Coordinates of C-alpha atoms and ligand atoms in Angstrom, one line a residue:
M20 CA 0.0 0.0 0.0
H21 CA 1.2 3.5 -0.7
K22 CA 2.5 5.2 2.5
S23 CA 0.2 8.1 2.5
L24 CA -2.8 5.8 1.9
F25 CA -1.6 3.7 4.7
L26 CA -1.4 6.7 7.1
L27 CA -4.8 7.8 5.9
S28 CA -6.3 4.4 6.7
I29 CA -4.8 4.5 10.2
A30 CA -6.2 7.9 10.7
A31 CA -9.6 6.7 9.5
S32 CA -9.7 3.8 11.8
L33 CA -8.7 6.0 14.8
M34 CA -11.5 8.4 13.9
A35 CA -13.8 5.4 13.7
T36 CA -12.8 4.2 17.1
S37 CA -13.2 7.6 18.8
A38 CA -16.5 8.2 17.1
M39 CA -17.9 4.9 18.6
A40 CA -18.9 5.0 22.2
Q41 CA -17.3 2.1 24.0
G42 CA -19.7 -0.5 25.4
Q43 CA -21.7 -0.8 22.2
T44 CA -22.7 -4.2 20.8
V45 CA -23.6 -5.2 17.2
N46 CA -25.9 -8.2 16.8
V47 CA -25.0 -10.0 13.6
Y48 CA -27.0 -12.9 12.0
N49 CA -25.0 -14.6 9.3
W50 CA -24.8 -18.0 7.4
S51 CA -22.8 -20.7 9.2
D52 CA -19.1 -21.3 8.0
Y53 CA -19.1 -17.8 6.4
I54 CA -16.5 -15.6 8.1
A55 CA -12.7 -15.7 8.8
E56 CA -11.5 -16.8 12.3
D57 CA -10.3 -13.4 13.3
T58 CA -12.8 -11.0 11.5
L59 CA -14.9 -10.3 14.6
E60 CA -11.9 -9.9 16.9
K61 CA -10.4 -7.4 14.5
F62 CA -13.7 -5.5 14.3
T63 CA -13.9 -5.1 18.0
A64 CA -10.2 -4.1 18.3
Q65 CA -10.7 -1.4 15.7
T66 CA -14.1 0.0 16.7
G67 CA -14.5 -0.9 20.4
I68 CA -17.9 -2.5 19.5
A69 CA -18.5 -6.0 20.8
V70 CA -20.2 -8.5 18.5
N71 CA -23.0 -10.9 19.2
Y72 CA -22.8 -13.4 16.4
D73 CA -25.5 -16.0 15.5
V74 CA -25.6 -18.3 12.5
F75 CA -28.3 -19.9 10.3
D76 CA -28.2 -22.1 7.2
S77 CA -31.4 -21.2 5.4
N78 CA -33.1 -18.1 4.0
E79 CA -36.4 -19.4 5.1
I80 CA -35.3 -19.3 8.8
V81 CA -34.0 -15.8 8.5
E82 CA -37.2 -14.6 6.9
A83 CA -39.4 -16.2 9.6
K84 CA -37.3 -14.4 12.3
L85 CA -37.6 -11.1 10.5
L86 CA -41.3 -11.5 9.9
A87 CA -41.9 -12.3 13.6
G88 CA -40.3 -8.9 14.4
S89 CA -38.0 -7.8 17.2
S90 CA -35.3 -10.2 16.1
G91 CA -32.8 -8.1 18.0
Y92 CA -30.4 -8.2 15.0
D93 CA -28.5 -5.2 13.7
V94 CA -27.1 -6.9 10.5
V95 CA -28.6 -9.9 8.7
I96 CA -27.4 -11.4 5.5
P97 CA -30.1 -13.1 3.4
S98 CA -29.6 -13.9 -0.2
G99 CA -30.7 -11.3 -2.8
F100 CA -33.7 -13.4 -4.0
F101 CA -35.2 -13.3 -0.5
L102 CA -34.2 -9.7 0.3
E103 CA -35.9 -8.7 -2.9
R104 CA -39.3 -9.3 -1.3
Q105 CA -38.3 -8.4 2.2
I106 CA -37.5 -4.8 1.3
P107 CA -41.0 -3.8 -0.1
I108 CA -42.7 -5.1 3.1
G109 CA -40.6 -2.8 5.3
L110 CA -38.3 -5.3 7.0
F111 CA -35.2 -3.2 6.5
Q112 CA -34.1 0.4 6.9
K113 CA -32.4 2.4 4.3
L114 CA -28.6 2.5 4.6
D115 CA -27.0 5.8 5.6
K116 CA -24.3 5.9 2.9
S117 CA -22.5 8.8 4.6
K118 CA -21.5 6.1 7.2
L119 CA -20.2 3.7 4.5
S120 CA -16.9 5.3 3.4
N121 CA -15.7 2.0 1.8
L122 CA -18.6 1.6 -0.6
G123 CA -16.3 2.8 -3.4
N124 CA -14.4 -0.5 -3.1
L125 CA -17.3 -2.5 -4.6
V126 CA -17.1 -3.9 -8.1
P127 CA -19.5 -1.7 -10.1
A128 CA -20.8 -4.6 -12.2
I129 CA -21.9 -6.5 -9.0
T130 CA -23.4 -3.4 -7.5
E131 CA -25.4 -3.0 -10.7
Q132 CA -26.4 -6.7 -10.8
V133 CA -27.8 -6.7 -7.3
E134 CA -30.0 -3.7 -8.2
E135 CA -32.3 -6.5 -9.4
Y136 CA -33.0 -7.2 -5.7
D137 CA -32.4 -3.8 -4.2
P138 CA -33.2 -1.1 -6.8
G139 CA -30.8 1.9 -6.3
N140 CA -28.7 -0.1 -3.8
E141 CA -30.6 1.6 -1.0
Y142 CA -30.9 -1.1 1.5
A143 CA -28.1 -3.7 1.2
V144 CA -24.5 -4.3 0.4
T145 CA -23.2 -7.6 -1.0
Y146 CA -21.3 -9.7 1.5
M147 CA -20.1 -12.6 -0.6
W148 CA -21.5 -14.4 -3.6
G149 CA -21.3 -17.8 -5.2
T150 CA -23.0 -20.6 -6.9
T151 CA -25.0 -23.7 -5.9
G152 CA -23.7 -26.8 -7.7
L153 CA -22.5 -30.3 -6.9
G154 CA -19.8 -31.5 -4.6
Y155 CA -18.6 -35.1 -4.7
N156 CA -16.1 -37.6 -3.6
I157 CA -14.1 -38.3 -6.7
D158 CA -13.0 -41.8 -5.9
A159 CA -16.4 -43.0 -4.5
V160 CA -18.3 -41.6 -7.5
T161 CA -15.9 -42.6 -10.3
E162 CA -15.6 -46.1 -8.8
R163 CA -19.4 -46.5 -9.1
L164 CA -20.0 -44.7 -12.4
G165 CA -16.7 -45.1 -14.2
E166 CA -14.8 -42.3 -15.9
D167 CA -17.5 -42.1 -18.5
G168 CA -20.2 -41.4 -16.0
P169 CA -22.1 -38.0 -16.2
L170 CA -19.5 -36.5 -13.8
Q171 CA -20.3 -32.9 -14.9
S172 CA -24.0 -33.2 -15.0
W173 CA -27.0 -32.8 -12.7
D174 CA -27.7 -36.4 -13.9
L175 CA -25.7 -37.3 -10.9
L176 CA -28.6 -36.4 -8.8
F177 CA -31.7 -36.4 -11.1
D178 CA -31.1 -39.4 -13.4
P179 CA -32.6 -42.3 -11.4
E180 CA -30.2 -44.9 -12.7
T181 CA -27.2 -42.8 -11.9
A182 CA -28.5 -41.8 -8.4
A183 CA -29.3 -45.4 -7.6
Q184 CA -25.7 -46.3 -8.1
L185 CA -24.6 -43.6 -5.6
A186 CA -27.3 -44.4 -3.0
D187 CA -25.0 -46.7 -1.0
C188 CA -22.3 -44.1 -0.6
G189 CA -24.8 -41.3 0.3
I190 CA -26.5 -38.4 -1.5
A191 CA -27.5 -35.2 0.3
V192 CA -29.6 -32.3 -1.0
L193 CA -30.0 -28.8 0.4
D194 CA -33.1 -28.1 2.4
A195 CA -33.6 -24.9 0.3
P196 CA -36.9 -25.1 -1.6
V197 CA -36.5 -22.0 -3.8
E198 CA -33.0 -23.0 -5.0
M199 CA -33.7 -26.7 -5.3
T200 CA -36.8 -26.1 -7.4
A201 CA -35.0 -23.6 -9.6
I202 CA -32.2 -26.1 -10.2
A203 CA -34.8 -28.8 -11.0
L204 CA -36.7 -26.6 -13.4
N205 CA -33.5 -25.6 -15.1
Y206 CA -32.6 -29.3 -15.5
L207 CA -36.0 -30.0 -17.0
G208 CA -35.4 -27.2 -19.6
L209 CA -38.0 -25.0 -17.9
D210 CA -37.7 -21.4 -16.6
P211 CA -35.9 -21.7 -13.3
N212 CA -38.2 -18.9 -12.0
S213 CA -41.4 -20.4 -13.2
E214 CA -44.4 -20.3 -10.8
D215 CA -46.5 -22.5 -13.0
A216 CA -48.3 -25.2 -11.0
G217 CA -47.7 -27.7 -13.8
D218 CA -44.0 -27.0 -13.8
L219 CA -43.9 -27.5 -10.1
A220 CA -45.7 -30.9 -10.5
A221 CA -42.9 -31.8 -13.0
V222 CA -40.3 -30.9 -10.4
E223 CA -42.1 -33.1 -7.8
E224 CA -42.1 -36.0 -10.2
L225 CA -38.4 -35.5 -10.9
Y226 CA -37.6 -35.7 -7.2
A227 CA -40.0 -38.5 -6.5
A228 CA -38.1 -40.7 -9.0
V229 CA -34.8 -40.2 -7.1
R230 CA -36.2 -39.8 -3.6
P231 CA -35.3 -43.4 -2.6
Y232 CA -31.7 -42.6 -3.2
I233 CA -31.4 -39.4 -1.3
R234 CA -30.2 -39.9 2.3
Y235 CA -31.1 -36.5 3.7
F236 CA -32.1 -32.9 3.1
H237 CA -30.0 -30.4 5.1
S238 CA -28.2 -27.2 4.3
S239 CA -24.9 -27.4 6.3
Q240 CA -24.4 -31.0 7.5
Y241 CA -22.9 -32.0 4.1
I242 CA -19.7 -30.0 4.8
S243 CA -18.4 -32.4 7.4
D244 CA -20.1 -35.5 5.9
L245 CA -18.4 -35.0 2.5
A246 CA -15.1 -34.4 4.3
N247 CA -15.5 -37.5 6.4
G248 CA -16.6 -39.8 3.6
E249 CA -20.0 -40.2 5.2
I250 CA -21.7 -39.1 1.9
C251 CA -20.3 -39.1 -1.6
L252 CA -22.5 -36.5 -3.4
S253 CA -24.2 -33.4 -2.2
V254 CA -25.9 -30.4 -3.7
G255 CA -23.8 -27.6 -2.1
Y256 CA -22.9 -24.0 -1.9
S257 CA -19.6 -23.5 -3.8
G258 CA -17.4 -22.4 -0.8
D259 CA -18.9 -24.9 1.5
V260 CA -17.8 -27.7 -0.8
F261 CA -14.3 -26.2 -1.0
I262 CA -14.2 -26.1 2.8
A263 CA -15.1 -29.8 2.8
A264 CA -12.4 -30.5 0.2
D265 CA -9.9 -28.6 2.4
R266 CA -10.9 -30.4 5.6
A267 CA -10.7 -33.8 3.7
A268 CA -7.2 -33.0 2.5
E269 CA -6.1 -32.0 6.0
A270 CA -7.5 -35.1 7.5
N271 CA -5.3 -37.0 5.0
R272 CA -7.6 -40.1 4.9
G273 CA -7.7 -40.3 1.1
V274 CA -11.0 -38.5 0.7
E275 CA -10.8 -36.1 -2.3
I276 CA -13.7 -33.8 -2.9
T277 CA -14.4 -31.7 -6.0
Y278 CA -16.9 -28.9 -6.7
V279 CA -18.6 -28.9 -10.1
I280 CA -20.8 -26.3 -11.8
P281 CA -22.7 -28.8 -14.0
T282 CA -22.9 -28.3 -17.8
E283 CA -26.7 -27.6 -17.5
G284 CA -25.8 -24.6 -15.2
A285 CA -25.8 -23.8 -11.6
S286 CA -27.7 -21.2 -9.5
L287 CA -26.0 -17.9 -8.8
W288 CA -26.7 -15.9 -5.7
F289 CA -25.6 -12.8 -3.8
D290 CA -25.8 -12.7 0.0
M291 CA -26.6 -9.2 1.1
M292 CA -25.9 -7.3 4.4
A293 CA -29.0 -5.3 5.5
I294 CA -30.2 -3.6 8.7
P295 CA -33.6 -4.6 10.1
A296 CA -36.1 -1.8 10.4
D297 CA -36.2 -2.4 14.2
A298 CA -32.4 -2.9 14.7
P299 CA -31.4 -1.9 18.2
N300 CA -28.1 -0.3 17.1
P301 CA -28.1 0.9 13.5
D302 CA -24.9 2.9 14.0
A303 CA -23.0 -0.2 15.0
A304 CA -24.6 -2.0 12.1
H305 CA -23.2 0.6 9.7
A306 CA -19.7 0.3 11.3
F307 CA -19.9 -3.4 10.8
I308 CA -20.9 -3.2 7.2
N309 CA -18.2 -0.6 6.5
F310 CA -15.6 -2.8 8.2
I311 CA -16.5 -5.8 6.0
L312 CA -15.9 -3.5 3.0
E313 CA -12.3 -3.0 4.0
P314 CA -10.2 -4.7 1.3
Q315 CA -8.0 -6.8 3.7
I316 CA -11.0 -7.9 5.7
A317 CA -13.0 -9.0 2.7
A318 CA -10.0 -10.8 1.3
D319 CA -9.4 -12.6 4.7
I320 CA -13.0 -13.9 4.6
T321 CA -12.6 -15.1 1.0
N322 CA -9.3 -16.8 1.8
Y323 CA -10.9 -18.6 4.6
V324 CA -14.4 -19.6 3.3
W325 CA -13.6 -19.8 -0.5
Y326 CA -16.5 -17.5 -1.6
A327 CA -16.0 -14.6 -3.9
N328 CA -16.3 -11.1 -2.4
P329 CA -17.7 -8.1 -4.3
N330 CA -14.7 -5.9 -3.4
A331 CA -12.4 -4.8 -6.2
A332 CA -9.8 -3.5 -3.8
A333 CA -9.6 -6.8 -2.1
D334 CA -8.3 -8.7 -5.1
A335 CA -4.7 -7.8 -4.3
F336 CA -5.1 -9.7 -1.0
V337 CA -7.0 -12.7 -2.2
D338 CA -4.9 -15.9 -2.7
P339 CA -4.2 -16.2 -6.5
E340 CA -5.3 -19.8 -6.4
I341 CA -8.8 -18.6 -5.4
L342 CA -8.9 -15.6 -7.6
E343 CA -8.0 -17.6 -10.6
D344 CA -10.4 -20.5 -9.9
P345 CA -13.4 -20.2 -12.3
A346 CA -15.6 -22.1 -10.0
I347 CA -15.1 -19.3 -7.4
Y348 CA -14.6 -16.3 -9.5
P349 CA -16.5 -17.4 -12.7
T350 CA -15.2 -16.4 -16.1
P351 CA -17.7 -14.8 -18.5
D352 CA -18.2 -18.2 -20.1
V353 CA -19.1 -19.9 -16.8
M354 CA -21.1 -16.9 -15.8
A355 CA -23.2 -17.2 -19.0
N356 CA -24.3 -20.7 -17.8
L357 CA -25.6 -19.6 -14.4
F358 CA -29.1 -18.6 -13.5
A359 CA -30.2 -16.4 -10.7
P360 CA -33.3 -17.3 -8.6
K361 CA -35.8 -14.5 -8.1
A362 CA -38.1 -13.9 -5.1
R363 CA -41.2 -16.1 -5.1
T364 CA -44.6 -14.5 -4.7
P365 CA -46.3 -15.3 -1.4
G366 CA -49.2 -17.1 -3.2
Y367 CA -46.8 -19.4 -4.9
D368 CA -44.8 -19.9 -1.7
R369 CA -47.7 -21.8 -0.2
L370 CA -47.8 -24.3 -3.1
L371 CA -44.0 -24.5 -3.0
T372 CA -43.8 -25.2 0.8
R373 CA -46.4 -28.0 0.5
A374 CA -44.7 -29.5 -2.6
W375 CA -41.3 -29.4 -0.8
T376 CA -42.7 -31.1 2.2
R377 CA -44.0 -33.9 0.0
I378 CA -40.7 -34.1 -1.8
K379 CA -38.7 -34.4 1.5
T380 CA -41.1 -36.9 3.1
G381 CA -41.4 -38.9 -0.1
Q382 CA -45.2 -38.8 -0.1
Ligands
LIG5 C1 -22.2 -20.4 3.8 C2 -23.3 -20.6 2.8 C3 -23.7 -19.4 2.2 C4 -24.3 -19.5 0.9 N1 -21.9 -21.5 4.5 C5 -25.7 -19.5 0.8 N2 -26.1 -18.3 0.1

């Protein structure tokens, strides 16, 4: 870093500290396995604000808490396709951009893209982004399907003959109805954002045919199960599968995990930091969001959880291996093959919830 810039950033952080009354707390609600080990410590050291940190593994859970009201959270991080319908019903407050001096670090193309969920970027700032694809145990899967198996295809999950061959080593699916139906619709050649009842029936049929081969539906358990060899295939969030691969390599028991964006495409999402309308401490919330926007802090998180950050200034601090991995920072070619789920309408939600329950219970 240039010396005067460095001094400037020290001055800025001293100012931030003095501006913040000691004894404040920020209440943060984030996805599990989604932050570096030292991020919160560094935030408290820099600002004097303590952090209360809770985790979740599903957008539906976050939404239920926000709808119930008085969640007590100052910063929550839903995906854009949920935030999109949460903003208009008043669940969040507008950001005070005068308190977000690091906003200029954001990649303009990403800021523009998330306007789809938050027009004018008034309510939210992207935390990390990624894809939902397939993670699998290379040996276990190729042993059963051969090198010629559909190793780059959603057939691994949705083709009954293929899934049957993997049933004994264990298949897991995310308990994420919007994403899992979007993925199934896309596989069927339908619009991933269709709300057509007939299309939903086709999705149910698709899952019914492979339901006997699915061991469980859960949105975070697969990280350790893939790493331990308890399961051999999971639908997974990109970084989570990389975390599993890393843990497997460290355990050194011969488990090798890979993440695949299937040829039919994967879903693309942006997780967004937003401040609930009834947040107890909006000032601390702004300080937290601004801190995450610091280049080194964003890079630390990416280097630890293997998700892409939206911070152009962070690139210099991101491990080149991660920055150059098209499964983490997709190239335009890969990007063209991704689809982004949109918010579901409340009317359709009821149908979806019932269908998803039938899919999971196999009835
Ligand atoms: C983190 C999962 C976050 C991705 N473990 C889901 N949007």
